[in-house]
Tab-separated table of C-alpha atoms and ligand atoms in Angstrom:
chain	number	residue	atom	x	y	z
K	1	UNK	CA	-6.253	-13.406	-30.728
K	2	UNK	CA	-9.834	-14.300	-30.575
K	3	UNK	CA	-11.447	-17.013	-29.004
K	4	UNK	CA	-10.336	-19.629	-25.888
K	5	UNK	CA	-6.828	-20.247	-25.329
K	6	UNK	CA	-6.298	-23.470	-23.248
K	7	UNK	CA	-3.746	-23.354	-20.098
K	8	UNK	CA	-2.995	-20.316	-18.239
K	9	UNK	CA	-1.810	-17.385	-19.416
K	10	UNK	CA	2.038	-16.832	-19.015
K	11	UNK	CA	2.100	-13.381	-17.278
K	12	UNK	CA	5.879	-13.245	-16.499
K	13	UNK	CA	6.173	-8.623	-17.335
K	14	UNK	CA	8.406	-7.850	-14.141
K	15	UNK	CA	5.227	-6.705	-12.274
K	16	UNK	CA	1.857	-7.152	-11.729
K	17	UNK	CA	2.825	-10.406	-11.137
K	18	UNK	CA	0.968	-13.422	-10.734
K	19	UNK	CA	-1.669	-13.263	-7.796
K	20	UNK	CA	-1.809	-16.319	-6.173
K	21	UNK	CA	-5.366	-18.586	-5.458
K	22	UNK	CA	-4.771	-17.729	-1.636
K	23	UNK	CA	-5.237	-14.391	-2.237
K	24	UNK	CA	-8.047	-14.232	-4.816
K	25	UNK	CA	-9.829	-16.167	-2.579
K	26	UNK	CA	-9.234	-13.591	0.273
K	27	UNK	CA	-10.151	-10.687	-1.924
K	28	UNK	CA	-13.133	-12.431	-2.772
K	29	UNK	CA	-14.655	-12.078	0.661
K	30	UNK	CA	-17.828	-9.384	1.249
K	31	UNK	CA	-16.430	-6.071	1.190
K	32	UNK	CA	-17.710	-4.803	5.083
K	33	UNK	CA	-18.246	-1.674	6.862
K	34	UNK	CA	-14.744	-0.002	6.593
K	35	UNK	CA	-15.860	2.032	9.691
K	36	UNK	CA	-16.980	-0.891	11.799
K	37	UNK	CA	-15.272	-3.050	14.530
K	38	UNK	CA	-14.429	-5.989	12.269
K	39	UNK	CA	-12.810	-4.003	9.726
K	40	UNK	CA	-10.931	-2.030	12.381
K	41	UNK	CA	-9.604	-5.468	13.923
K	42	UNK	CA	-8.414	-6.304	10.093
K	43	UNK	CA	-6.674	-2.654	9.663
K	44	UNK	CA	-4.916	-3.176	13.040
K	45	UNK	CA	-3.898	-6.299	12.376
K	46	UNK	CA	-2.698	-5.687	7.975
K	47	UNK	CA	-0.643	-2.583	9.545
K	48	UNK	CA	1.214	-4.480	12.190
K	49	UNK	CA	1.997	-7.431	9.964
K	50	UNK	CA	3.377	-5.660	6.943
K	51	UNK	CA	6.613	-3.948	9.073
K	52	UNK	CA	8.440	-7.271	9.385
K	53	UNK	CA	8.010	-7.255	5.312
K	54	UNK	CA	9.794	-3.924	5.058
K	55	UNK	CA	11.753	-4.762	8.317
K	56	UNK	CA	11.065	-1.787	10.320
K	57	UNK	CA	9.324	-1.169	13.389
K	58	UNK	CA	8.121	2.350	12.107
K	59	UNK	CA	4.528	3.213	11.086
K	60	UNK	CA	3.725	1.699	7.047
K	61	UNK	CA	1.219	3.891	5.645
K	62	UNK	CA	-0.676	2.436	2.673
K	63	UNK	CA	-2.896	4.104	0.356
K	64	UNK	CA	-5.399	3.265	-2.083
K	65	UNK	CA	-3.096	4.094	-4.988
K	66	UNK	CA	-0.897	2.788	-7.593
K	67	UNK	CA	3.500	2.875	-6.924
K	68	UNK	CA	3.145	6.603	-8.433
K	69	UNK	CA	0.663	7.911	-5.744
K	70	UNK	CA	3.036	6.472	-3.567
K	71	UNK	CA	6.135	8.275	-5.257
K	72	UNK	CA	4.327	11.478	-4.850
K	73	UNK	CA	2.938	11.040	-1.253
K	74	UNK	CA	7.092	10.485	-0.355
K	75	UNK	CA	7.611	14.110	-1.366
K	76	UNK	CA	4.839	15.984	-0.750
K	77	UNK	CA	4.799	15.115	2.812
K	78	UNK	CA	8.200	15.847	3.750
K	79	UNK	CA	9.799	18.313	1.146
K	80	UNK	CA	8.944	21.959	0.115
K	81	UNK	CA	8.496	24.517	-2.837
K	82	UNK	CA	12.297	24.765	-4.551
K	83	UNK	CA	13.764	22.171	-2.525
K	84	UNK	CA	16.873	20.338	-4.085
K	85	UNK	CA	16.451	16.879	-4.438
K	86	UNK	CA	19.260	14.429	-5.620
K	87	UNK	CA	18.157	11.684	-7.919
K	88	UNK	CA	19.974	9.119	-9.666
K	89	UNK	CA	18.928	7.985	-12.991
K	90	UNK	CA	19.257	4.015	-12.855
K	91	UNK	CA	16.677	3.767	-15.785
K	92	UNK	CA	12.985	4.449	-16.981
K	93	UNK	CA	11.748	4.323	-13.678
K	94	UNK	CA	13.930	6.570	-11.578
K	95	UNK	CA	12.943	9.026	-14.742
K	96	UNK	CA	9.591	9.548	-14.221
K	97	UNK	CA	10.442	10.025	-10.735
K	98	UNK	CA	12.355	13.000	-11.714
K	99	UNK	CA	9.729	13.843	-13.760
K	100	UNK	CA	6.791	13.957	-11.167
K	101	UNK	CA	9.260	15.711	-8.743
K	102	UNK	CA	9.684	18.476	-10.971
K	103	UNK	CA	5.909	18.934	-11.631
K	104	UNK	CA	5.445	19.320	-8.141
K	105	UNK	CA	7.632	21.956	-7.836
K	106	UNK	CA	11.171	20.325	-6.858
K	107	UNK	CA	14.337	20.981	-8.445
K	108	UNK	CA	15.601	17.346	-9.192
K	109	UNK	CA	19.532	17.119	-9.398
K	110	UNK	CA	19.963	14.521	-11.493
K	111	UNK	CA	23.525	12.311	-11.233
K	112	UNK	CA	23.313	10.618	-15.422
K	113	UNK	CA	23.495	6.920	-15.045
K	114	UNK	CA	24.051	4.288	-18.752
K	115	UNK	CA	20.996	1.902	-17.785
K	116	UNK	CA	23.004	-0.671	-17.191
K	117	UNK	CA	24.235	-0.916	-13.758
K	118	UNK	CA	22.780	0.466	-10.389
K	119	UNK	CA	23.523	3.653	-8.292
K	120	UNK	CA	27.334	4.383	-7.844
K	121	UNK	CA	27.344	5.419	-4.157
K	122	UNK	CA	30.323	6.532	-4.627
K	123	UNK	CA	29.380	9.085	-6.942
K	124	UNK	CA	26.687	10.058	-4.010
K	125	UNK	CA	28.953	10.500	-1.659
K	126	UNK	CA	30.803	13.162	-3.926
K	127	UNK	CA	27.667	15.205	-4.479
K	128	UNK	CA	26.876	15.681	-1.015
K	129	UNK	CA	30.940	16.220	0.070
K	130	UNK	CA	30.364	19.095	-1.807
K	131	UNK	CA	27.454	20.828	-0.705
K	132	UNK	CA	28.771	22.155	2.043
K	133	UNK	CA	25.601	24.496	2.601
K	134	UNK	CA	23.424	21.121	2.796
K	135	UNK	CA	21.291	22.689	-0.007
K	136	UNK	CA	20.182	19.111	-0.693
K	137	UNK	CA	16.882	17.647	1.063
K	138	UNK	CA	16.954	14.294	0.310
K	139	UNK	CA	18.607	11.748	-2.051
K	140	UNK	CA	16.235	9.237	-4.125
K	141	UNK	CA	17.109	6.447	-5.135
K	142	UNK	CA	15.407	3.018	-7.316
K	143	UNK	CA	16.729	-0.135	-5.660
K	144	UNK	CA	15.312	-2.485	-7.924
K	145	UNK	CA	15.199	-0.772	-11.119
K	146	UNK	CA	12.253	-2.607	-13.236
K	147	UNK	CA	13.073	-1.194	-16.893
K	148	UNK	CA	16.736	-2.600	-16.176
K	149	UNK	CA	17.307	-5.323	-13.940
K	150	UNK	CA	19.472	-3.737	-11.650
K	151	UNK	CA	19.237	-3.780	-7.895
K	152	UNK	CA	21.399	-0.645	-6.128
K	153	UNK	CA	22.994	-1.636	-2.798
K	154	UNK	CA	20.967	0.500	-0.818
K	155	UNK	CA	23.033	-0.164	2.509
K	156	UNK	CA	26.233	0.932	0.961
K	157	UNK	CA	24.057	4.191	-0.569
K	158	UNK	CA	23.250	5.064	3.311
K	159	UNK	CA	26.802	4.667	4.115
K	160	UNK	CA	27.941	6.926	1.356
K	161	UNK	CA	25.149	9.433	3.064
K	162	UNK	CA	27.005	9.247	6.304
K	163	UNK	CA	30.602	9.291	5.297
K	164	UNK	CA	29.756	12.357	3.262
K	165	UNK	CA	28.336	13.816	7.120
K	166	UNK	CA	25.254	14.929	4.650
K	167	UNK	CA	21.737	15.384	6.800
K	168	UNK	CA	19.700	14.797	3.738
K	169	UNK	CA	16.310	12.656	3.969
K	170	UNK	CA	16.830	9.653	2.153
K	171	UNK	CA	13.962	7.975	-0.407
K	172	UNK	CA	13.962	4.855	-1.790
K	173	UNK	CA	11.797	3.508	-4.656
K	174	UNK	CA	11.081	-0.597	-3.765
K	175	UNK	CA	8.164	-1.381	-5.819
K	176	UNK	CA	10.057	-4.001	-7.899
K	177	UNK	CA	12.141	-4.950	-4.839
K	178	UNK	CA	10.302	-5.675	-1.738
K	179	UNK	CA	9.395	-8.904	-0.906
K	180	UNK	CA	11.629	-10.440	-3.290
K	181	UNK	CA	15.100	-8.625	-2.817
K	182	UNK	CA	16.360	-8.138	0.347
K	183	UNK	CA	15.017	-5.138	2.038
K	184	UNK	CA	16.005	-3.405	5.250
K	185	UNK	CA	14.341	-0.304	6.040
K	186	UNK	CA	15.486	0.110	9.443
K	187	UNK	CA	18.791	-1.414	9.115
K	188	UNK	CA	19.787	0.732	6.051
K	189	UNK	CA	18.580	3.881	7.475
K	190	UNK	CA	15.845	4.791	5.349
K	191	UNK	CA	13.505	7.690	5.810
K	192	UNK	CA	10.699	6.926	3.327
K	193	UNK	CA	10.586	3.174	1.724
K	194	UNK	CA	8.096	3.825	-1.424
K	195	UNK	CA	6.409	0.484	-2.834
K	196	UNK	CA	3.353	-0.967	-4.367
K	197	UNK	CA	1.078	-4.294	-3.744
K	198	UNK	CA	1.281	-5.685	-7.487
K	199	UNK	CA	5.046	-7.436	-7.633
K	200	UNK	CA	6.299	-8.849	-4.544
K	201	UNK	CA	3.355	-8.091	-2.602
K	202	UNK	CA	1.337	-10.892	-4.764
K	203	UNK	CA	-1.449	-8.819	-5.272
K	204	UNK	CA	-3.483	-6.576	-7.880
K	205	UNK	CA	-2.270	-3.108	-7.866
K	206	UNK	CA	-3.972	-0.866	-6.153
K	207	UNK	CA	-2.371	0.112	-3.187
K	208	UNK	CA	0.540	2.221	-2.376
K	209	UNK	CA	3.197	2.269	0.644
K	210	UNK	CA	4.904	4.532	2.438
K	211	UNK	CA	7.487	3.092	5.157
K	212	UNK	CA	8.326	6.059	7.533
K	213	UNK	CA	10.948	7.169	9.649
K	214	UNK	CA	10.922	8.990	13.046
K	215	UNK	CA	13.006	11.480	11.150
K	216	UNK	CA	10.865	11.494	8.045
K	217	UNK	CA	8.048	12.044	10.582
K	218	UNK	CA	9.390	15.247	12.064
K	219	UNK	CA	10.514	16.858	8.437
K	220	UNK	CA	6.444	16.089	7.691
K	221	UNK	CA	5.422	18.444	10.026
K	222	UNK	CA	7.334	21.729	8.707
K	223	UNK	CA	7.528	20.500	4.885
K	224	UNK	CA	5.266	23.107	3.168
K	225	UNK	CA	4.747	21.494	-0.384
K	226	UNK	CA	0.717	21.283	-0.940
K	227	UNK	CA	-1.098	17.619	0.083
K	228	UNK	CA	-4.554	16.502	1.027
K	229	UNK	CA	-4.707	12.661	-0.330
K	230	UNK	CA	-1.636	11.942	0.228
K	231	UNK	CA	-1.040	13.457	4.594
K	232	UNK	CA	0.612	11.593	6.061
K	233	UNK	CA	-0.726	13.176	9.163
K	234	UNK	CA	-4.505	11.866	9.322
K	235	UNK	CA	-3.431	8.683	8.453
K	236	UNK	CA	-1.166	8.635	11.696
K	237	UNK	CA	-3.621	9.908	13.653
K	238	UNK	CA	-6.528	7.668	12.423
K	239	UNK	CA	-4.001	3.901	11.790
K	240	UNK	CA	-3.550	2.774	15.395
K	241	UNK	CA	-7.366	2.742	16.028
K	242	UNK	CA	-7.563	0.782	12.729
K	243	UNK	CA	-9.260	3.730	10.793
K	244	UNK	CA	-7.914	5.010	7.425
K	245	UNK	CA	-9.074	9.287	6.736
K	246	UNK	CA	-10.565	7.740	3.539
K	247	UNK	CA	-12.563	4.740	2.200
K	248	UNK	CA	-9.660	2.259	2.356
K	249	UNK	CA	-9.038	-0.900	-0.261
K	250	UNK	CA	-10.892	-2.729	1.869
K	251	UNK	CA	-10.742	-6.198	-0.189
K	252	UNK	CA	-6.928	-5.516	-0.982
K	253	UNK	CA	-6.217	-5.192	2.848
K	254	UNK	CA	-7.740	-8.748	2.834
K	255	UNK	CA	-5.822	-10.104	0.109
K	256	UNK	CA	-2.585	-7.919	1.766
K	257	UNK	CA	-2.828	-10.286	5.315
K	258	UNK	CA	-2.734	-13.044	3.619
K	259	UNK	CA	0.537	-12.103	1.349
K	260	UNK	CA	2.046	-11.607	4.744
K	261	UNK	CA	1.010	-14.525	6.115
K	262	UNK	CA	2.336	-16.075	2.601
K	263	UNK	CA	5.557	-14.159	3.308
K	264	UNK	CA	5.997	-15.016	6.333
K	265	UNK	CA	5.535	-18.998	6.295
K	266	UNK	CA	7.910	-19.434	3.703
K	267	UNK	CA	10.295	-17.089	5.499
K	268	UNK	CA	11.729	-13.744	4.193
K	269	UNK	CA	15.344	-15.085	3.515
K	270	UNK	CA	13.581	-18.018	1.515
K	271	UNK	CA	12.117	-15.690	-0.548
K	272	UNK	CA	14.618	-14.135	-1.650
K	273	UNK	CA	16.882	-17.348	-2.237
K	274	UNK	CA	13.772	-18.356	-4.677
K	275	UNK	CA	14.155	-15.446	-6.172
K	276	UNK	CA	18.046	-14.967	-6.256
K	277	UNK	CA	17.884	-18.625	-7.902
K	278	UNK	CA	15.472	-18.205	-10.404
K	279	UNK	CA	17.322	-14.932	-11.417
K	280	UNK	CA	20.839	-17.102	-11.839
K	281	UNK	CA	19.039	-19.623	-13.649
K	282	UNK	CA	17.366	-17.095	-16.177
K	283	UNK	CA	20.930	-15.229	-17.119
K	284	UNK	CA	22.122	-18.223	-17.472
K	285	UNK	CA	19.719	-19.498	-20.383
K	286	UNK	CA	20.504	-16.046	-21.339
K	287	UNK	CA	23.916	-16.426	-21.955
K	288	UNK	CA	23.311	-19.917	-23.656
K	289	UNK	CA	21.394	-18.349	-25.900
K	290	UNK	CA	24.433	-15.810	-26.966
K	291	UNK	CA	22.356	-12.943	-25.728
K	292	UNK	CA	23.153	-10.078	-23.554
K	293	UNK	CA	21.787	-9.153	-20.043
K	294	UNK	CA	21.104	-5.421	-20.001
K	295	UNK	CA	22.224	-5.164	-16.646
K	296	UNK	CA	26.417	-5.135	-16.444
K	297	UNK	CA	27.444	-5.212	-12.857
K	298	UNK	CA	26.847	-8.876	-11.596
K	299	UNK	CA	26.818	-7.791	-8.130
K	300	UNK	CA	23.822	-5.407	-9.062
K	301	UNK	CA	22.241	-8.238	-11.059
K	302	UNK	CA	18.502	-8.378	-10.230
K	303	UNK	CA	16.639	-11.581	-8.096
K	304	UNK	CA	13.105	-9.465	-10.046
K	305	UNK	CA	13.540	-9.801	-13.707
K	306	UNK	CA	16.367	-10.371	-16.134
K	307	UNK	CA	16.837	-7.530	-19.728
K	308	UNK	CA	17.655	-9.277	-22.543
K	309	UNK	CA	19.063	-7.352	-25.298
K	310	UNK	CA	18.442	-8.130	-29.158
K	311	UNK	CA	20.903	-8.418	-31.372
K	312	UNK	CA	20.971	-5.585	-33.638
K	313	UNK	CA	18.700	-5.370	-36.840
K	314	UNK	CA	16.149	-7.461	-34.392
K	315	UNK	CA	13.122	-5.854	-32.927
K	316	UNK	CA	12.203	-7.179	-28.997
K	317	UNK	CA	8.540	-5.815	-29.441
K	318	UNK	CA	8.193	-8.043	-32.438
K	319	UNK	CA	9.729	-11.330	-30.438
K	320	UNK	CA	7.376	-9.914	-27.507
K	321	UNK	CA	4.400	-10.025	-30.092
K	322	UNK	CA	5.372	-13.804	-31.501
K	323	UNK	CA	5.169	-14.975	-27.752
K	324	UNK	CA	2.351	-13.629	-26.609
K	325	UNK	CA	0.075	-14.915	-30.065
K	326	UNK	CA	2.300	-18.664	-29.954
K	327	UNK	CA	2.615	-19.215	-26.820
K	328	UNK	CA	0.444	-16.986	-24.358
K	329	UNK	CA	3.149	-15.485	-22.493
K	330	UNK	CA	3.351	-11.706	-21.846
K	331	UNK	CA	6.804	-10.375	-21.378
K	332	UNK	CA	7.856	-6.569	-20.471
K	333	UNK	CA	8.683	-4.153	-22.993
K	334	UNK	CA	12.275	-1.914	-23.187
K	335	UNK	CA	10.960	1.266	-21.891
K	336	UNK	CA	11.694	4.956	-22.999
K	337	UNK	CA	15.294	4.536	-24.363
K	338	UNK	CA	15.651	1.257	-24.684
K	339	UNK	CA	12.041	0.725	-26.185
K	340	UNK	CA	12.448	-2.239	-28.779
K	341	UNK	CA	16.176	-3.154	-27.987
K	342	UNK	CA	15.175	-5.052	-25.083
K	343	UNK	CA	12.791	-7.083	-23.588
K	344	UNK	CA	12.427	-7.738	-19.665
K	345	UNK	CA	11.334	-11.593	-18.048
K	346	UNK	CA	10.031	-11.076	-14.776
K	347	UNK	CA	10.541	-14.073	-12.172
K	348	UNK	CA	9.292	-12.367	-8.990
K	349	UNK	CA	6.483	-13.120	-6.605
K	350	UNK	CA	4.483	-16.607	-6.519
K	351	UNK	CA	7.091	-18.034	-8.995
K	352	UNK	CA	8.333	-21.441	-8.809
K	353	UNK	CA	10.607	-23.811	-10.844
K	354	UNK	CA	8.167	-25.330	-13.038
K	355	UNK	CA	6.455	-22.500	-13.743
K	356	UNK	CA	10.786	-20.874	-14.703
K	357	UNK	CA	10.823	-23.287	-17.182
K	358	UNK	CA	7.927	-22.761	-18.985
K	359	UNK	CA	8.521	-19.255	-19.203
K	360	UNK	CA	12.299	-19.729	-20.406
K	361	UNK	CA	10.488	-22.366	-22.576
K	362	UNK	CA	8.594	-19.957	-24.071
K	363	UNK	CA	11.362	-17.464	-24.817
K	364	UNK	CA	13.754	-19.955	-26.150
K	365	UNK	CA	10.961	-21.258	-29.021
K	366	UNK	CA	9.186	-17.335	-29.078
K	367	UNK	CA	13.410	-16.341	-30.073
K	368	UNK	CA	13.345	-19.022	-32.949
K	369	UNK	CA	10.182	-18.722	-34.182
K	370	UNK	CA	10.774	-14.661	-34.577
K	371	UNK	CA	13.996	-15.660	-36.261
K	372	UNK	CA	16.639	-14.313	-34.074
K	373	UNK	CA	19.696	-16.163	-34.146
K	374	UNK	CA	20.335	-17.329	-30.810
K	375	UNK	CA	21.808	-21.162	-30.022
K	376	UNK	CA	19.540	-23.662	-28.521
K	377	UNK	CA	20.019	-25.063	-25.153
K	378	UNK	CA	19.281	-22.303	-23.018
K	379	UNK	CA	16.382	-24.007	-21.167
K	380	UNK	CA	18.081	-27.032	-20.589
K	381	UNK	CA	21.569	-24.835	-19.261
K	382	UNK	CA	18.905	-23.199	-16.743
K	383	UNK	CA	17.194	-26.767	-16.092
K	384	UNK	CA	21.076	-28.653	-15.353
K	385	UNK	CA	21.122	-25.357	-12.898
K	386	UNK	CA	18.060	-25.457	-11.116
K	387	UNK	CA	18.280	-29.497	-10.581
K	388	UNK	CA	22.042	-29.388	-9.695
K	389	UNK	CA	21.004	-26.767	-6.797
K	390	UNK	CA	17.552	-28.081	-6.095
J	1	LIG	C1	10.566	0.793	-9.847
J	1	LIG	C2	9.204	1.336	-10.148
J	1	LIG	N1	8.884	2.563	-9.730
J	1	LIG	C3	7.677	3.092	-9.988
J	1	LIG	C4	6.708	2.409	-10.679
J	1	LIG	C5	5.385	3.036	-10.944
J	1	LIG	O1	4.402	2.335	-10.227
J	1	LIG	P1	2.894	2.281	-10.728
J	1	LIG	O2	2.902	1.870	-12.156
J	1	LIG	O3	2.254	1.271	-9.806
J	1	LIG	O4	2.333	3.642	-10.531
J	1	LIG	C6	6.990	1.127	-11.135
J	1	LIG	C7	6.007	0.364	-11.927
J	1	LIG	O5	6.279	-0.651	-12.502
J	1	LIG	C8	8.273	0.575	-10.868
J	1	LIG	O6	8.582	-0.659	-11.285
C-alpha cells in the first residue's frame, strides 16, 4: 500500500517485537570509541546486568549476530566433528537447528515431534537410558517454540537428563522465551542458554547470546569443531575488562542496559504474569471465535504468541494479507509445514492491554472481512477476561 497510513503500525509477528521509546532513545546516543574507557564502563556494566535476566551467575556472551549466529556459536564451541547430538523437533524452529547442526558436521538424532505440543521429556529420558556408551554429546532443545506456540518444561527436560544418569551437555534455544517465559538457567541446569535481543529483549535484532556453564566452559576447551567468530574463548578473556575481540554493537549494548533496567523495574515474575495473561486472554478470543490453537497441551501453552489454525478450504496467508492492507497489523506466517494453515499473534515484549485489544481487534474484523466463518465476540470474551483479572 502506497502512501501515509495514520496510527502506528500493528507489528504483533511473535518476534521482532515492538521496541519501546526508552530504548530508541538509548540507541540513538553517539556511537563512541568501543576501545575507550567509557565504552568499557558500559560493557562491564550490560554484561553484569543481563545474568539476573537469564538467572545465572555464569558468564553471558553476546555477539553481534542474529538468534542463528547464536545457534551456531552453541555448537561450535563445545562439540566436535561426528559428534551425536539429540534434538527434538518441537516445530520449524528446532528444524533448522537440525539443519545448521548437520552442515557443520554433527550427526543430529532427531526424536519426531506433531507440532503441536512441546518436548516429551519422557521420551528424552528413554533415548539416553539407552545409550549406555554415552555416544550422545548434548541434547537440544526449543523452549519456546515460535512457529508453534509451545513452551517445553525445560526443568522437567533436565530432570529427565539426570534420572537417565546421562552426562550429555544440554542446549537450549530461548530466543522466543526469555524475558517473557520463565527462564532459569542456573536452576534448570543448563549448559548453553541460546537467545536473541529482538523478542523479549525489546530490541532490534542484532545481537546474539550465549549463557554458559562452568561445564560448558571446560567441554570448550577440548571441542575440536572449527570457530573463529564465534570463540568463546577471546570473548572470556577480553569481557571482564569490558572489551569484546571484535567491534561490538555498540548502540545495541546501549539500548540492551536499558531493557534490563526495563526488566528489572517491572520485576521478572511481573513479566511474565503480563505475558501469561495476555496469552490466556488471546486463546480465549480464540476459542470464541470457534478456532483452533495449534498448540494442544495447555500446560505447554505459550505466554509468547498464540497459532491459530484455519478452518479448512481457508488460506491464513490470505487473512494475514487482508490485515495487514485493512488494518495495518502484521501477523506471523505458518512456517515450513504448516505454511498457510496457520497464522501466529505474537503478545510478547512491551505489550500491554490496550495495545491486546487492538490487535485481537484487528484479527476478529481481518477474520470477517477475509470471509472465514468464525462467531463474533471473541474480543469482547478476551476484554470480560482481562477486566475481570485486571
Ligand atoms: C525459537 C527460535 N529459534 C531460532 C530463531 C532464529 O533466530 P534469527 O532469525 O534471529 O536468526 C528464531 C527466530 O525467530 C526463533 O524464534
Amino acid at each position: 500500500m502506497s502512501g501515509h497510513r495514520a496510527g502506528p503500525h500493528f507489528l504483533q509477528i511473535p518476534g521482532p517485537s515492538n521496541v519501546p521509546g526508552r530504548i530508541l532513545r538509548a540507541i540513538e546516543r553517539p556511537t563512541i570509541d568501543h576501545r575507550g574507557p567509557t565504552f568499557q564502563a558500559l560493557a562491564k556494566e550490560v554484561l553484569a546486568k543481563v545474568k539476573p535476566v537469564f538467572k545465572t551467575e555464569h558468564p553471558v556472551i553476546i555477539f553481534p549476530s542474529s538468534g542463528t549466529g547464536a545457534w551456531e556459536a552453541a555448537l561450535v564451541n563445545t562439540l566436535s566433528p561426528g559428534d551425536t547430538v539429540l534434538m527434538y523437533e518441537t516445530g520449524q524452529f528446532s528444524t533448522l537447528w537440525v539443519e545448521l547442526a548437520t552442515r557443520i558436521g554433527l550427526k543430529p538424532e532427531v526424536i519426531a515431534g506433531d507440532w503441536r505440543r512441546g518436548v516429551d521429556p519422557a521420551a528424552i529420558e528413554e533415548r539416553l537410558s539407552r545409550d549406555k556408551e554415552h555416544k550422545i554429546k548434548a541434547v537440544c532443545v526449543v523452549h519456546n517454540e515460535t512457529s508453534t506456540g509451545a513452551t517445553s518444561r525445560i526443568g522437567v527436560v533436565r530432570k529427565a537428563i539426570d534420572a537417565a544418569k546421562h552426562p550429555a551437555l544440554f542446549l537450549v534455544d530461548t530466543i522466543s522465551g526469555l524475558a517473557s517465559a520463565d527462564y532459569r538457567h542456573d536452576e534448570w541446569g543448563v549448559d548453553v542458554t541460546i537467545t536473541g535481543s529482538q523478542k523479549g529483549l525489546m530490541l532490534p535484532p542484532g545481537l546474539g547470546f550465549n549463557a554458559l556453564s562452568p561445564k560448558a566452559i571446560e567441554a570448550s576447551k577440548s571441542a575440536k569443531l572449527t570457530r573463529s567468530y564465534w570463540d568463546w574463548g577471546s570473548q572470556l578473556g577480553q569481557n571482564p575488562s569490558g572489551n569484546f575481540p571484535y567491534t561490538p554493537a555498540t548502540n545495541l549494548l546501549y539500548g540492551l542496559l536499558e531493557a534490563c533496567d526495563m526488566l528489572m523495574d517491572e520485576g521478572l515474575d511481573n513479566v511474565f504474569a503480563r505475558h501469561e495473561r495476555h496469552g490466556e486472554a488471546t486463546r480465549r478470543a480464540v476459542r470464541a471465535w470457534g478456532l483452533e490453537i495449534q498448540c494442544q497441551e495447555p500446560s505447554e501453552y505459550s505466554p509468547v504468541l498464540t497459532g491459530v489454525v484455519m478452518p479448512d478450504g481457508h488460506d491464513a496467508d490470505a487473512v494475514r494479507k487482508v490485515i495487514l492492507d485493512k488494518f495495518d497489523m502484521s501477523l506471523g506466517a505458518g512456517l515450513g509445514k504448516v505454511k498457510g494453515k496457520m497464522f501466529r499473534i505474537g503478545h510478547l515484549g512491551d505489550f500491554n492491554d490496550l495495545m491486546l485489544m487492538g490487535t485481537l481487534a484487528g484479527c476478529e474484523m481481518g477474520l470477517r472481512v477475509a470471509g472465514v466463518p468464525i462467531k463474533p465476540g471473541g474480543v469482547q470474551v478476551a476484554m470480560d477476561y482481562l477486566a475481570g483479572n485486571a
